[in-house]
Amino acid sequence: MLKKILLVCFAILGLVKCTSTPITKIIPKVTVLNLKEISLARVTIKRAGEMKITLNIKNLTNDNLEIVWKESSINNSLPFITKQKYNEATTPMPNTILSPFSNFVVDVLPSSNVYFGNYWRQLYLEYPVDIVLKLKQGTKEEFVILKIDVIITEN
């Protein structure tokens, strides 16, 4: 009887193993499209996922730096920050102020990917993703322009 139970368990385990989907890994491939050197900040992609992108923004100056969200975009849509309320998806975020030499890590996605069905939902990102961030320090303004594509691998 014990042998039959073990045989059934191994058969179920083998069936589950054969039908499970392989683990995929998303590797971001980032192209910086700026025409001139960016002196106010360094923007790097910490993670590019199926639904959002994690940005790491480093203020390179000894003065406060603003991220102007209402003049920034992701795939020609307002950026939606995961700390926002879903019903504010079409409302631009207030500017984010970074202290001198500080890091700011933020998850973003296009606001057009947030919608209400029976409940609030997010759509998957469509790669390549174009990100434009407006940075402002006093009267100086710079735009960081990134194109993010991904390489998807199976483990």
PDB file of C-alpha atoms in Angstrom:
ATOM      1  CA  MET A   1       0.000   0.000   0.000  1.00  0.00           C
ATOM      2  CA  LEU A   2       2.836   2.398   0.869  1.00  0.00           C
ATOM      3  CA  LYS A   3       4.493   1.669  -2.482  1.00  0.00           C
ATOM      4  CA  LYS A   4       1.262   2.561  -4.319  1.00  0.00           C
ATOM      5  CA  ILE A   5       0.956   5.857  -2.423  1.00  0.00           C
ATOM      6  CA  LEU A   6       4.588   6.724  -3.192  1.00  0.00           C
ATOM      7  CA  LEU A   7       4.104   5.776  -6.853  1.00  0.00           C
ATOM      8  CA  VAL A   8       1.031   8.033  -7.105  1.00  0.00           C
ATOM      9  CA  CYS A   9       2.896  10.893  -5.373  1.00  0.00           C
ATOM     10  CA  PHE A  10       5.848  10.596  -7.763  1.00  0.00           C
ATOM     11  CA  ALA A  11       3.496  10.454 -10.750  1.00  0.00           C
ATOM     12  CA  ILE A  12       1.731  13.636  -9.605  1.00  0.00           C
ATOM     13  CA  LEU A  13       5.071  15.332  -8.921  1.00  0.00           C
ATOM     14  CA  GLY A  14       6.334  14.372 -12.383  1.00  0.00           C
ATOM     15  CA  LEU A  15       3.145  15.648 -14.003  1.00  0.00           C
ATOM     16  CA  VAL A  16       3.363  18.974 -12.168  1.00  0.00           C
ATOM     17  CA  LYS A  17       7.049  19.339 -13.055  1.00  0.00           C
ATOM     18  CA  CYS A  18       6.411  18.636 -16.748  1.00  0.00           C
ATOM     19  CA  THR A  19       3.489  21.041 -17.043  1.00  0.00           C
ATOM     20  CA  SER A  20       4.942  23.942 -15.089  1.00  0.00           C
ATOM     21  CA  THR A  21       6.113  26.970 -17.044  1.00  0.00           C
ATOM     22  CA  PRO A  22       9.825  27.675 -17.141  1.00  0.00           C
ATOM     23  CA  ILE A  23      11.142  30.519 -15.022  1.00  0.00           C
ATOM     24  CA  THR A  24      11.852  33.541 -17.175  1.00  0.00           C
ATOM     25  CA  LYS A  25      14.335  36.273 -16.494  1.00  0.00           C
ATOM     26  CA  ILE A  26      13.923  39.780 -17.882  1.00  0.00           C
ATOM     27  CA  ILE A  27      17.212  41.547 -18.594  1.00  0.00           C
ATOM     28  CA  PRO A  28      16.901  45.273 -19.387  1.00  0.00           C
ATOM     29  CA  LYS A  29      18.802  46.717 -22.346  1.00  0.00           C
ATOM     30  CA  VAL A  30      18.957  50.494 -21.857  1.00  0.00           C
ATOM     31  CA  THR A  31      19.831  53.050 -24.517  1.00  0.00           C
ATOM     32  CA  VAL A  32      20.406  56.655 -23.460  1.00  0.00           C
ATOM     33  CA  LEU A  33      19.100  58.973 -26.173  1.00  0.00           C
ATOM     34  CA  ASN A  34      20.296  62.302 -24.773  1.00  0.00           C
ATOM     35  CA  LEU A  35      22.035  64.610 -27.216  1.00  0.00           C
ATOM     36  CA  LYS A  36      24.144  66.225 -24.496  1.00  0.00           C
ATOM     37  CA  GLU A  37      25.680  65.198 -21.188  1.00  0.00           C
ATOM     38  CA  ILE A  38      23.331  65.204 -18.200  1.00  0.00           C
ATOM     39  CA  SER A  39      24.964  67.023 -15.291  1.00  0.00           C
ATOM     40  CA  LEU A  40      22.129  67.174 -12.751  1.00  0.00           C
ATOM     41  CA  ALA A  41      21.452  63.485 -12.158  1.00  0.00           C
ATOM     42  CA  ARG A  42      22.317  59.918 -13.033  1.00  0.00           C
ATOM     43  CA  VAL A  43      19.297  57.769 -13.854  1.00  0.00           C
ATOM     44  CA  THR A  44      19.725  54.001 -13.908  1.00  0.00           C
ATOM     45  CA  ILE A  45      17.305  51.132 -14.301  1.00  0.00           C
ATOM     46  CA  LYS A  46      17.306  49.046 -11.150  1.00  0.00           C
ATOM     47  CA  ARG A  47      14.724  46.599 -12.491  1.00  0.00           C
ATOM     48  CA  ALA A  48      12.606  46.240 -15.624  1.00  0.00           C
ATOM     49  CA  GLY A  49       9.623  44.010 -15.010  1.00  0.00           C
ATOM     50  CA  GLU A  50       6.424  42.891 -16.657  1.00  0.00           C
ATOM     51  CA  MET A  51       4.331  45.685 -15.141  1.00  0.00           C
ATOM     52  CA  LYS A  52       6.674  48.394 -13.877  1.00  0.00           C
ATOM     53  CA  ILE A  53      10.179  49.790 -14.091  1.00  0.00           C
ATOM     54  CA  THR A  54      12.258  50.659 -11.047  1.00  0.00           C
ATOM     55  CA  LEU A  55      14.357  53.784 -11.519  1.00  0.00           C
ATOM     56  CA  ASN A  56      17.285  54.866  -9.371  1.00  0.00           C
ATOM     57  CA  ILE A  57      17.771  58.635  -9.648  1.00  0.00           C
ATOM     58  CA  LYS A  58      20.931  60.092  -8.092  1.00  0.00           C
ATOM     59  CA  ASN A  59      21.218  63.847  -7.557  1.00  0.00           C
ATOM     60  CA  LEU A  60      24.781  64.681  -8.636  1.00  0.00           C
ATOM     61  CA  THR A  61      24.741  68.249  -7.349  1.00  0.00           C
ATOM     62  CA  ASN A  62      25.100  70.045  -4.036  1.00  0.00           C
ATOM     63  CA  ASP A  63      21.664  71.668  -4.419  1.00  0.00           C
ATOM     64  CA  ASN A  64      18.073  70.391  -4.371  1.00  0.00           C
ATOM     65  CA  LEU A  65      16.855  68.791  -7.603  1.00  0.00           C
ATOM     66  CA  GLU A  66      13.244  68.527  -8.795  1.00  0.00           C
ATOM     67  CA  ILE A  67      11.700  65.795 -10.912  1.00  0.00           C
ATOM     68  CA  VAL A  68       8.896  67.460 -12.867  1.00  0.00           C
ATOM     69  CA  TRP A  69       6.402  64.608 -13.308  1.00  0.00           C
ATOM     70  CA  LYS A  70       3.776  66.575 -15.264  1.00  0.00           C
ATOM     71  CA  GLU A  71       6.343  67.194 -18.029  1.00  0.00           C
ATOM     72  CA  SER A  72       7.784  63.677 -17.929  1.00  0.00           C
ATOM     73  CA  SER A  73       6.417  60.646 -19.767  1.00  0.00           C
ATOM     74  CA  ILE A  74       6.541  56.891 -20.185  1.00  0.00           C
ATOM     75  CA  ASN A  75       5.478  55.705 -23.644  1.00  0.00           C
ATOM     76  CA  ASN A  76       3.831  59.113 -24.236  1.00  0.00           C
ATOM     77  CA  SER A  77       1.707  58.772 -21.098  1.00  0.00           C
ATOM     78  CA  LEU A  78       2.022  60.462 -17.707  1.00  0.00           C
ATOM     79  CA  PRO A  79       4.181  58.467 -15.301  1.00  0.00           C
ATOM     80  CA  PHE A  80       2.189  56.608 -12.648  1.00  0.00           C
ATOM     81  CA  ILE A  81       4.123  56.061  -9.446  1.00  0.00           C
ATOM     82  CA  THR A  82       3.213  52.998  -7.425  1.00  0.00           C
ATOM     83  CA  LYS A  83       2.779  55.129  -4.291  1.00  0.00           C
ATOM     84  CA  GLN A  84      -0.057  57.030  -5.993  1.00  0.00           C
ATOM     85  CA  LYS A  85      -3.691  56.120  -5.498  1.00  0.00           C
ATOM     86  CA  TYR A  86      -5.141  54.352  -8.525  1.00  0.00           C
ATOM     87  CA  ASN A  87      -7.914  56.914  -8.950  1.00  0.00           C
ATOM     88  CA  GLU A  88      -5.196  59.583  -9.384  1.00  0.00           C
ATOM     89  CA  ALA A  89      -3.679  57.841 -12.418  1.00  0.00           C
ATOM     90  CA  THR A  90      -4.569  60.673 -14.797  1.00  0.00           C
ATOM     91  CA  THR A  91      -3.471  63.402 -12.362  1.00  0.00           C
ATOM     92  CA  PRO A  92       0.197  64.436 -12.558  1.00  0.00           C
ATOM     93  CA  MET A  93       2.207  63.817  -9.415  1.00  0.00           C
ATOM     94  CA  PRO A  94       3.596  66.859  -7.635  1.00  0.00           C
ATOM     95  CA  ASN A  95       7.286  67.444  -8.234  1.00  0.00           C
ATOM     96  CA  THR A  96       9.645  65.236  -6.254  1.00  0.00           C
ATOM     97  CA  ILE A  97      12.504  67.102  -4.580  1.00  0.00           C
ATOM     98  CA  LEU A  98      15.812  65.302  -4.106  1.00  0.00           C
ATOM     99  CA  SER A  99      18.273  66.515  -1.487  1.00  0.00           C
ATOM    100  CA  PRO A 100      21.879  67.146  -2.545  1.00  0.00           C
ATOM    101  CA  PHE A 101      23.730  63.949  -3.521  1.00  0.00           C
ATOM    102  CA  SER A 102      20.743  61.784  -2.545  1.00  0.00           C
ATOM    103  CA  ASN A 103      19.292  58.697  -4.228  1.00  0.00           C
ATOM    104  CA  PHE A 104      15.624  58.281  -5.082  1.00  0.00           C
ATOM    105  CA  VAL A 105      14.307  54.838  -6.011  1.00  0.00           C
ATOM    106  CA  VAL A 106      10.843  54.774  -7.568  1.00  0.00           C
ATOM    107  CA  ASP A 107       8.615  52.281  -9.391  1.00  0.00           C
ATOM    108  CA  VAL A 108       6.935  53.783 -12.455  1.00  0.00           C
ATOM    109  CA  LEU A 109       4.590  52.676 -15.195  1.00  0.00           C
ATOM    110  CA  PRO A 110       2.498  54.504 -17.793  1.00  0.00           C
ATOM    111  CA  SER A 111      -0.696  55.943 -16.326  1.00  0.00           C
ATOM    112  CA  SER A 112      -2.513  54.545 -19.378  1.00  0.00           C
ATOM    113  CA  ASN A 113      -1.735  51.058 -18.000  1.00  0.00           C
ATOM    114  CA  VAL A 114      -3.874  51.680 -14.905  1.00  0.00           C
ATOM    115  CA  TYR A 115      -7.624  51.212 -15.278  1.00  0.00           C
ATOM    116  CA  PHE A 116     -10.742  50.192 -13.407  1.00  0.00           C
ATOM    117  CA  GLY A 117     -12.617  47.029 -14.406  1.00  0.00           C
ATOM    118  CA  ASN A 118     -14.331  45.228 -11.558  1.00  0.00           C
ATOM    119  CA  TYR A 119     -11.368  46.472  -9.526  1.00  0.00           C
ATOM    120  CA  TRP A 120      -8.198  48.496 -10.183  1.00  0.00           C
ATOM    121  CA  ARG A 121      -5.855  46.756 -12.596  1.00  0.00           C
ATOM    122  CA  GLN A 122      -2.512  47.269 -14.280  1.00  0.00           C
ATOM    123  CA  LEU A 123      -1.666  46.194 -17.810  1.00  0.00           C
ATOM    124  CA  TYR A 124       1.635  44.607 -18.754  1.00  0.00           C
ATOM    125  CA  LEU A 125       4.285  46.938 -20.141  1.00  0.00           C
ATOM    126  CA  GLU A 126       4.812  46.883 -23.875  1.00  0.00           C
ATOM    127  CA  TYR A 127       8.519  46.940 -24.632  1.00  0.00           C
ATOM    128  CA  PRO A 128      10.415  48.883 -25.838  1.00  0.00           C
ATOM    129  CA  VAL A 129       9.573  51.544 -23.240  1.00  0.00           C
ATOM    130  CA  ASP A 130      10.490  55.194 -23.789  1.00  0.00           C
ATOM    131  CA  ILE A 131      11.040  57.258 -20.639  1.00  0.00           C
ATOM    132  CA  VAL A 132      11.472  61.029 -20.607  1.00  0.00           C
ATOM    133  CA  LEU A 133      12.228  62.643 -17.237  1.00  0.00           C
ATOM    134  CA  LYS A 134      12.352  66.401 -16.790  1.00  0.00           C
ATOM    135  CA  LEU A 135      14.843  67.509 -14.144  1.00  0.00           C
ATOM    136  CA  LYS A 136      14.948  71.050 -12.828  1.00  0.00           C
ATOM    137  CA  GLN A 137      17.327  72.920 -10.558  1.00  0.00           C
ATOM    138  CA  GLY A 138      16.552  76.617 -10.257  1.00  0.00           C
ATOM    139  CA  THR A 139      16.447  77.908 -13.840  1.00  0.00           C
ATOM    140  CA  LYS A 140      18.436  74.984 -15.258  1.00  0.00           C
ATOM    141  CA  GLU A 141      16.385  72.222 -16.908  1.00  0.00           C
ATOM    142  CA  GLU A 142      17.511  68.906 -18.370  1.00  0.00           C
ATOM    143  CA  PHE A 143      15.690  65.974 -19.913  1.00  0.00           C
ATOM    144  CA  VAL A 144      16.815  62.388 -19.431  1.00  0.00           C
ATOM    145  CA  ILE A 145      15.647  60.266 -22.363  1.00  0.00           C
ATOM    146  CA  LEU A 146      15.881  56.477 -22.089  1.00  0.00           C
ATOM    147  CA  LYS A 147      14.757  53.653 -24.353  1.00  0.00           C
ATOM    148  CA  ILE A 148      14.413  50.366 -22.515  1.00  0.00           C
ATOM    149  CA  ASP A 149      14.124  47.085 -24.328  1.00  0.00           C
ATOM    150  CA  VAL A 150      14.433  43.686 -22.721  1.00  0.00           C
ATOM    151  CA  ILE A 151      15.982  40.337 -23.388  1.00  0.00           C
ATOM    152  CA  ILE A 152      13.829  37.528 -22.009  1.00  0.00           C
ATOM    153  CA  THR A 153      15.611  34.302 -21.111  1.00  0.00           C
ATOM    154  CA  GLU A 154      14.347  31.017 -19.751  1.00  0.00           C
ATOM    155  CA  ASN A 155      16.218  29.308 -16.943  1.00  0.00           C
TER     156      ASN A 155
END
